[in-house]
Amino acid sequence: KQEVTQIPAALSVPEGENLVLNCSFTDSAIYNLQWFRQDPGKGLTSLLLIQSSQREQTSGRLNASLDKSSGRSTLYIAASQPGDSATYLCAVTGNQFYFGTGTSLTVIP
Amino acid sequence: GAVVSQHPSWVICKSGTSVKIECRSLDFQATTMFWYRQFPKQSLMLMATSNEGSKATYEQGVEKDKFLINHASLTLSTLTVTSAHPEDSSFYICSARAGQSVGYEQYFGPGTRLTVT
């Protein structure tokens, strides 16, 4: 069964820092990998989707990479802002959709 | 992108009553819909998968008689929590996909907060 792990579970950084969130998965037979943001008590906002044939995707200050062979993805956030504070979830699509354990990010003004 | 709505966004009900949550795909036809639940500070756990016109497939440990799922049309799925108890209090999120193949992107609803008193 696919297992998706995110490290760290929680992260606190001062405003302006660049940061990296990690996601690892055990089965490399995936169709795609997606990063989501979830604010407290809210639903999911899709940030980036990387198809299995792609290596990275970029949107604004966000860059996500995918190394399928090693079972890893990273989400890079440049020049972090307090508004980036949220929980970030990665999810992989294999024979079904598998969510990671999440990273709770706090950006301190 | 595609939009999925849920109604209600939050609901409070008394123990022993039933509550229905709706999930709608607003601008596409959803062949497959999914229901997830999320406990505080935890990730989403898949409860069931439903294909339009078919019975839902429940994940191990999810009581199908307690969590009734109906996917009667290509734009609507409902989750009914029957005889709700306080331990059913959770955040319920649905998602929808335009095709049965896993290659189709899933679009998520905003979630429904259920509190059972």
Coordinates of N, CA and C in Angstrom, one line a residue, chain A residues 1 31-32 34 36 38 40-44 46 49 51 89 93-97 99-102, chain B residues 34 36 38 41-46 59 91 93 97 101-106 108-111 113:
Chain A
K1 N 0.8 -1.2 0.0 CA 0.0 0.0 0.0 C 0.9 1.2 0.0
Y31 N 0.6 8.4 -11.1 CA 0.2 9.2 -12.3 C 0.6 10.6 -12.1
N32 N 0.5 11.1 -10.9 CA 0.8 12.5 -10.7 C 1.0 12.8 -9.2
Q34 N 0.4 16.0 -6.3 CA -0.3 17.3 -6.2 C 0.0 17.9 -4.8
F36 N -1.3 20.7 -2.0 CA -2.5 21.5 -1.6 C -2.1 22.3 -0.4
Q38 N -4.2 24.0 3.0 CA -5.4 24.0 3.8 C -5.3 24.9 4.9
P40 N -6.9 26.7 8.4 CA -7.7 26.1 9.5 C -9.2 26.1 9.3
G41 N -9.8 24.9 9.4 CA -11.2 24.8 9.3 C -11.8 24.9 7.9
K42 N -10.9 24.9 6.9 CA -11.3 25.1 5.5 C -10.9 23.9 4.7
G43 N -11.4 24.0 3.4 CA -11.1 22.9 2.5 C -9.8 23.0 1.9
L44 N -9.5 22.3 0.8 CA -8.2 22.2 0.2 C -8.1 23.2 -1.0
S46 N -5.8 23.7 -4.3 CA -4.8 23.0 -5.1 C -3.7 24.1 -5.5
L49 N 0.2 20.8 -9.6 CA 0.0 19.4 -9.9 C 1.2 19.0 -10.9
Q51 N 2.6 16.1 -13.3 CA 2.4 14.8 -13.9 C 3.6 13.9 -13.8
L89 N -0.4 19.9 2.2 CA -0.5 18.5 2.0 C -0.1 18.1 0.6
T93 N -1.3 10.2 -6.9 CA -2.3 9.4 -7.5 C -1.7 8.2 -8.0
G94 N -2.1 7.1 -7.4 CA -1.6 5.8 -7.9 C -2.9 5.0 -8.3
N95 N -3.2 3.9 -7.8 CA -4.5 3.2 -8.1 C -5.6 3.9 -7.4
Q96 N -5.3 4.8 -6.4 CA -6.2 5.7 -5.8 C -5.4 6.9 -5.3
F97 N -6.1 7.8 -4.7 CA -5.5 9.1 -4.2 C -5.0 8.9 -2.8
F99 N -3.1 10.8 0.5 CA -2.7 12.0 1.1 C -1.5 11.8 2.0
G100 N -0.6 12.8 2.0 CA 0.5 12.8 3.0 C 0.0 13.2 4.4
T101 N 0.9 13.2 5.3 CA 0.6 13.5 6.7 C 0.6 15.0 7.0
G102 N 1.0 15.8 6.1 CA 0.9 17.3 6.2 C 2.0 18.0 6.9
Chain B
F34 N -15.7 11.1 -4.4 CA -15.1 10.6 -3.2 C -15.5 11.3 -2.0
Y36 N -14.2 12.0 2.0 CA -13.1 11.9 3.0 C -13.6 12.5 4.3
Q38 N -11.8 14.1 8.0 CA -10.6 14.7 8.6 C -10.8 15.0 10.0
K41 N -6.1 18.2 13.2 CA -4.6 18.0 13.0 C -4.2 16.7 12.4
Q42 N -5.1 16.1 11.6 CA -4.8 14.9 10.9 C -5.1 15.1 9.4
S43 N -4.5 14.2 8.6 CA -4.7 14.3 7.2 C -6.1 13.7 6.8
L44 N -6.4 13.8 5.6 CA -7.7 13.3 5.1 C -7.7 11.8 4.9
M45 N -8.7 11.1 5.3 CA -8.9 9.7 5.2 C -10.0 9.4 4.3
L46 N -9.8 8.6 3.2 CA -10.8 8.2 2.3 C -11.8 7.3 2.9
E59 N -14.1 2.1 2.2 CA -12.8 1.7 2.7 C -13.0 0.8 3.9
F91 N -14.7 16.8 10.1 CA -14.8 17.6 8.9 C -14.9 16.6 7.7
I93 N -15.1 16.1 3.6 CA -14.7 16.7 2.4 C -15.0 15.8 1.2
R97 N -14.4 13.7 -9.8 CA -13.4 13.5 -11.0 C -14.3 13.3 -12.2
S101 N -11.1 6.8 -14.6 CA -9.6 6.6 -14.6 C -8.9 7.4 -13.6
V102 N -7.9 6.9 -12.9 CA -7.2 7.6 -11.9 C -6.4 8.8 -12.5
G103 N -6.2 8.8 -13.8 CA -5.5 9.8 -14.5 C -6.2 11.2 -14.5
Y104 N -7.5 11.2 -14.3 CA -8.3 12.4 -14.2 C -8.0 13.1 -12.9
E105 N -7.9 14.5 -13.0 CA -7.7 15.3 -11.7 C -8.9 15.2 -10.9
Q106 N -8.6 15.2 -9.5 CA -9.7 15.3 -8.6 C -9.9 16.8 -8.2
F108 N -11.7 19.3 -5.2 CA -12.2 19.1 -3.9 C -13.2 20.2 -3.5
G109 N -14.2 19.8 -2.7 CA -15.1 20.7 -2.2 C -14.6 21.4 -1.0
P110 N -15.3 22.4 -0.5 CA -14.8 23.2 0.7 C -14.9 22.6 2.0
G111 N -15.6 21.4 2.1 CA -15.8 20.7 3.3 C -17.0 21.1 4.1
R113 N -18.4 20.9 8.2 CA -18.0 20.6 9.6 C -19.3 20.1 10.2

